[in-house]
């Protein structure tokens, strides 16, 4: 079994937060273990909690469409979330839940070693672009170490708001070129690869 599968099994046993009591299934993440692109959403919703898979409800179907607009299938990328259990009633994740779950995401990133981390929505953005506003930085990237960090709106938000829909679709179309340019991009921020990636 791969190190990532072992890790995801460990995640599935986590009982650190109160929400563990209410979950149907943990949603560690899924996709290509050597993916170039890691997409990080917020938290599982009802459908994800039922199936134990990320982005399988309406927002997930839209994410699939967005991926297909750049010639990708979900099996070719990795998809994970900031927190791995569904907050009851789809409430926002609590700071304590984000903190408890952070170590899982950090280890997933270390193992996948993506060239690009795409944040979907505010919670995911806040981990990599602290203090920034999504309306200002969506569609922009920063290279730190060997990794490009790229902020996008959450597909669920874009599904419900026409103006965001256009933005998320345009932002998605920028990804292939960014990946191609990845090697030649200047580092925005001189941080060693994988270290301090969650810090200011
Ligand atoms: N929204 C998310 O942020 N993650 C999912 O997995 C599904 C919906």
Coordinates of C-alpha atoms and ligand atoms in Angstrom, one line a residue:
X1 CA 0.0 0.0 0.0
X2 CA 1.3 3.5 -0.9
X3 CA 2.3 6.0 1.8
X4 CA -0.6 8.2 0.7
X5 CA -3.1 5.3 1.1
X6 CA -1.7 4.5 4.5
X7 CA -2.1 8.2 5.5
X8 CA -5.7 8.3 4.2
X9 CA -6.5 5.2 6.2
X10 CA -5.0 6.9 9.3
X11 CA -7.1 10.0 8.5
X12 CA -10.3 7.8 8.3
X13 CA -9.7 6.8 11.9
X14 CA -9.3 10.3 13.3
X15 CA -11.5 11.2 16.2
X16 CA -9.9 14.5 17.2
X17 CA -12.9 16.7 16.7
X18 CA -16.5 16.6 18.0
X19 CA -17.8 16.3 14.3
X20 CA -16.2 12.9 14.1
X21 CA -19.2 11.6 16.0
X22 CA -21.6 12.9 13.4
X23 CA -19.9 11.9 10.2
X24 CA -21.0 9.1 8.0
X25 CA -17.7 8.7 6.3
X26 CA -14.4 10.6 6.5
X27 CA -13.4 12.2 3.2
X28 CA -9.6 12.2 3.0
X29 CA -9.3 13.0 -0.7
X30 CA -8.7 11.1 -3.9
X31 CA -6.9 11.3 -7.3
X32 CA -3.5 10.6 -8.8
X33 CA -0.9 10.1 -6.1
X34 CA 1.7 11.8 -8.3
X35 CA -0.6 14.6 -9.5
X36 CA 0.9 17.8 -10.8
X37 CA -2.1 19.7 -9.5
X38 CA -3.7 19.5 -6.1
X39 CA -7.1 21.1 -5.7
X40 CA -8.1 22.0 -2.1
X41 CA -11.7 22.7 -1.2
X42 CA -13.3 23.5 2.1
X43 CA -15.1 20.6 3.7
X44 CA -17.2 17.6 2.7
X45 CA -20.9 18.3 2.1
X46 CA -23.8 15.8 2.4
X47 CA -23.0 13.8 -0.7
X48 CA -19.3 13.6 0.1
X49 CA -20.1 12.5 3.7
X50 CA -22.3 9.7 2.3
X51 CA -19.7 8.4 -0.2
X52 CA -16.4 9.2 1.5
X53 CA -15.3 11.0 -1.7
X54 CA -14.5 14.7 -2.3
X55 CA -16.6 16.8 -4.6
X56 CA -19.2 14.3 -5.7
X57 CA -22.3 16.6 -5.3
X58 CA -23.4 19.5 -7.5
X59 CA -20.2 21.5 -6.8
X60 CA -18.2 18.4 -7.7
X61 CA -20.1 17.9 -11.0
X62 CA -19.2 21.5 -11.8
X63 CA -15.6 21.0 -10.8
X64 CA -15.5 18.0 -13.2
X65 CA -16.8 20.3 -16.0
X66 CA -14.2 22.9 -15.1
X67 CA -11.5 20.3 -15.3
X68 CA -12.7 19.1 -18.6
X69 CA -12.5 22.6 -19.9
X70 CA -8.7 22.2 -19.6
X71 CA -8.7 18.7 -20.9
X72 CA -8.4 17.0 -17.5
X73 CA -10.3 14.3 -15.7
X74 CA -10.5 14.2 -11.9
X75 CA -8.4 11.0 -11.9
X76 CA -5.5 13.0 -13.3
X77 CA -5.4 15.5 -10.4
X78 CA -5.7 15.2 -6.6
X79 CA -8.7 16.6 -4.8
X80 CA -8.7 17.2 -1.1
X81 CA -10.3 19.5 1.5
X82 CA -9.1 21.7 4.4
X83 CA -11.2 19.5 6.8
X84 CA -11.9 15.9 6.2
X85 CA -15.3 15.5 8.0
X86 CA -18.6 17.2 7.2
X87 CA -19.6 20.0 9.6
X88 CA -23.1 19.3 10.8
X89 CA -25.8 21.2 8.8
X90 CA -23.1 22.4 6.4
X91 CA -22.0 25.1 8.8
X92 CA -18.6 26.7 8.3
X93 CA -15.6 24.8 9.7
X94 CA -14.5 25.9 13.1
X95 CA -10.9 27.3 13.7
X96 CA -10.2 24.3 16.0
X97 CA -11.3 21.9 13.3
X98 CA -9.1 23.6 10.7
X99 CA -6.2 23.5 13.1
X100 CA -6.7 19.8 14.0
X101 CA -7.0 18.8 10.3
X102 CA -4.1 20.8 9.1
X103 CA -1.5 18.1 9.8
X104 CA -3.3 15.8 7.4
X105 CA -3.3 18.2 4.6
X106 CA 0.4 19.0 5.2
X107 CA 1.3 15.3 5.0
X108 CA -0.8 14.9 1.9
X109 CA 1.0 17.7 0.2
X110 CA 4.4 16.3 1.2
X111 CA 3.5 12.9 -0.3
X112 CA 1.8 14.2 -3.5
X113 CA 4.5 16.8 -4.1
X114 CA 2.3 18.7 -6.6
X115 CA 3.7 21.4 -8.9
X116 CA 0.6 23.5 -8.3
X117 CA -1.8 23.9 -5.4
X118 CA -5.1 25.3 -6.3
X119 CA -7.2 26.7 -3.5
X120 CA -11.0 26.6 -3.9
X121 CA -12.8 29.1 -1.8
X122 CA -12.0 31.3 1.2
X123 CA -11.0 28.6 3.7
X124 CA -8.5 27.0 1.5
X125 CA -7.2 30.3 0.3
X126 CA -6.7 31.5 3.9
X127 CA -4.2 28.6 4.6
X128 CA -1.9 29.7 1.8
X129 CA -2.7 33.4 1.3
X130 CA -3.4 34.5 4.9
X131 CA -5.0 37.9 5.2
X132 CA -5.9 38.1 1.5
X133 CA -9.4 38.6 0.0
X134 CA -10.6 36.2 -2.6
X135 CA -12.2 38.8 -4.7
X136 CA -8.8 40.5 -5.1
X137 CA -6.5 37.5 -5.6
X138 CA -8.6 34.9 -7.4
X139 CA -6.9 34.0 -10.7
X140 CA -3.5 35.1 -9.4
X141 CA -0.5 32.9 -8.4
X142 CA 2.5 32.9 -6.2
X143 CA 5.5 30.6 -6.6
X144 CA 7.1 29.5 -3.3
X145 CA 9.9 27.0 -3.5
X146 CA 9.0 24.8 -6.5
X147 CA 5.3 25.1 -5.9
X148 CA 2.8 27.4 -7.5
X149 CA -0.1 28.5 -5.3
X150 CA -3.2 29.6 -7.2
X151 CA -6.4 31.0 -5.7
X152 CA -9.9 30.3 -7.2
X153 CA -13.4 30.8 -6.1
X154 CA -15.3 27.8 -4.7
X155 CA -17.3 26.0 -7.4
X156 CA -20.4 26.0 -5.1
X157 CA -20.3 29.8 -4.8
X158 CA -19.8 30.1 -8.6
X159 CA -22.8 27.8 -9.2
X160 CA -25.1 30.2 -7.4
X161 CA -23.7 33.5 -8.7
X162 CA -23.4 34.2 -12.4
X163 CA -20.6 36.8 -12.0
X164 CA -18.4 34.3 -10.1
X165 CA -19.2 31.6 -12.6
X166 CA -17.5 33.6 -15.3
X167 CA -14.5 34.3 -13.1
X168 CA -14.0 30.7 -12.1
X169 CA -14.3 29.5 -15.6
X170 CA -11.7 32.1 -16.8
X171 CA -9.4 31.3 -13.9
X172 CA -9.5 27.6 -14.6
X173 CA -8.4 28.3 -18.2
X174 CA -5.2 30.0 -17.0
X175 CA -4.0 26.8 -15.2
X176 CA -2.4 24.9 -18.2
X177 CA -0.2 27.9 -19.1
X178 CA 0.8 28.4 -15.5
X179 CA 1.8 24.8 -15.2
X180 CA 3.9 25.0 -18.4
X181 CA 5.5 28.2 -17.2
X182 CA 6.0 26.7 -13.7
X183 CA 9.7 25.9 -14.1
X184 CA 10.7 29.3 -15.4
X185 CA 8.6 31.4 -13.0
X186 CA 10.5 33.5 -10.5
X187 CA 10.0 32.7 -6.9
X188 CA 7.6 35.2 -5.4
X189 CA 8.6 34.2 -2.0
X190 CA 11.9 32.6 -1.1
X191 CA 10.7 29.8 1.1
X192 CA 12.2 26.3 0.9
X193 CA 10.0 23.7 -0.7
X194 CA 7.2 22.4 1.6
X195 CA 8.4 24.3 4.6
X196 CA 6.4 27.1 6.0
X197 CA 3.9 26.8 3.3
X198 CA 1.0 27.5 5.6
X199 CA 2.7 30.5 7.2
X200 CA 2.7 34.2 6.4
Ligands
LIG1 N1 -17.3 21.4 -1.2 C1 -16.1 21.3 -0.7 O1 -15.4 22.2 -0.3 N2 -15.6 20.1 -0.7 C2 -16.2 19.0 -1.1 O2 -15.6 17.9 -1.1 C3 -17.5 19.2 -1.6 C4 -18.1 20.4 -1.6

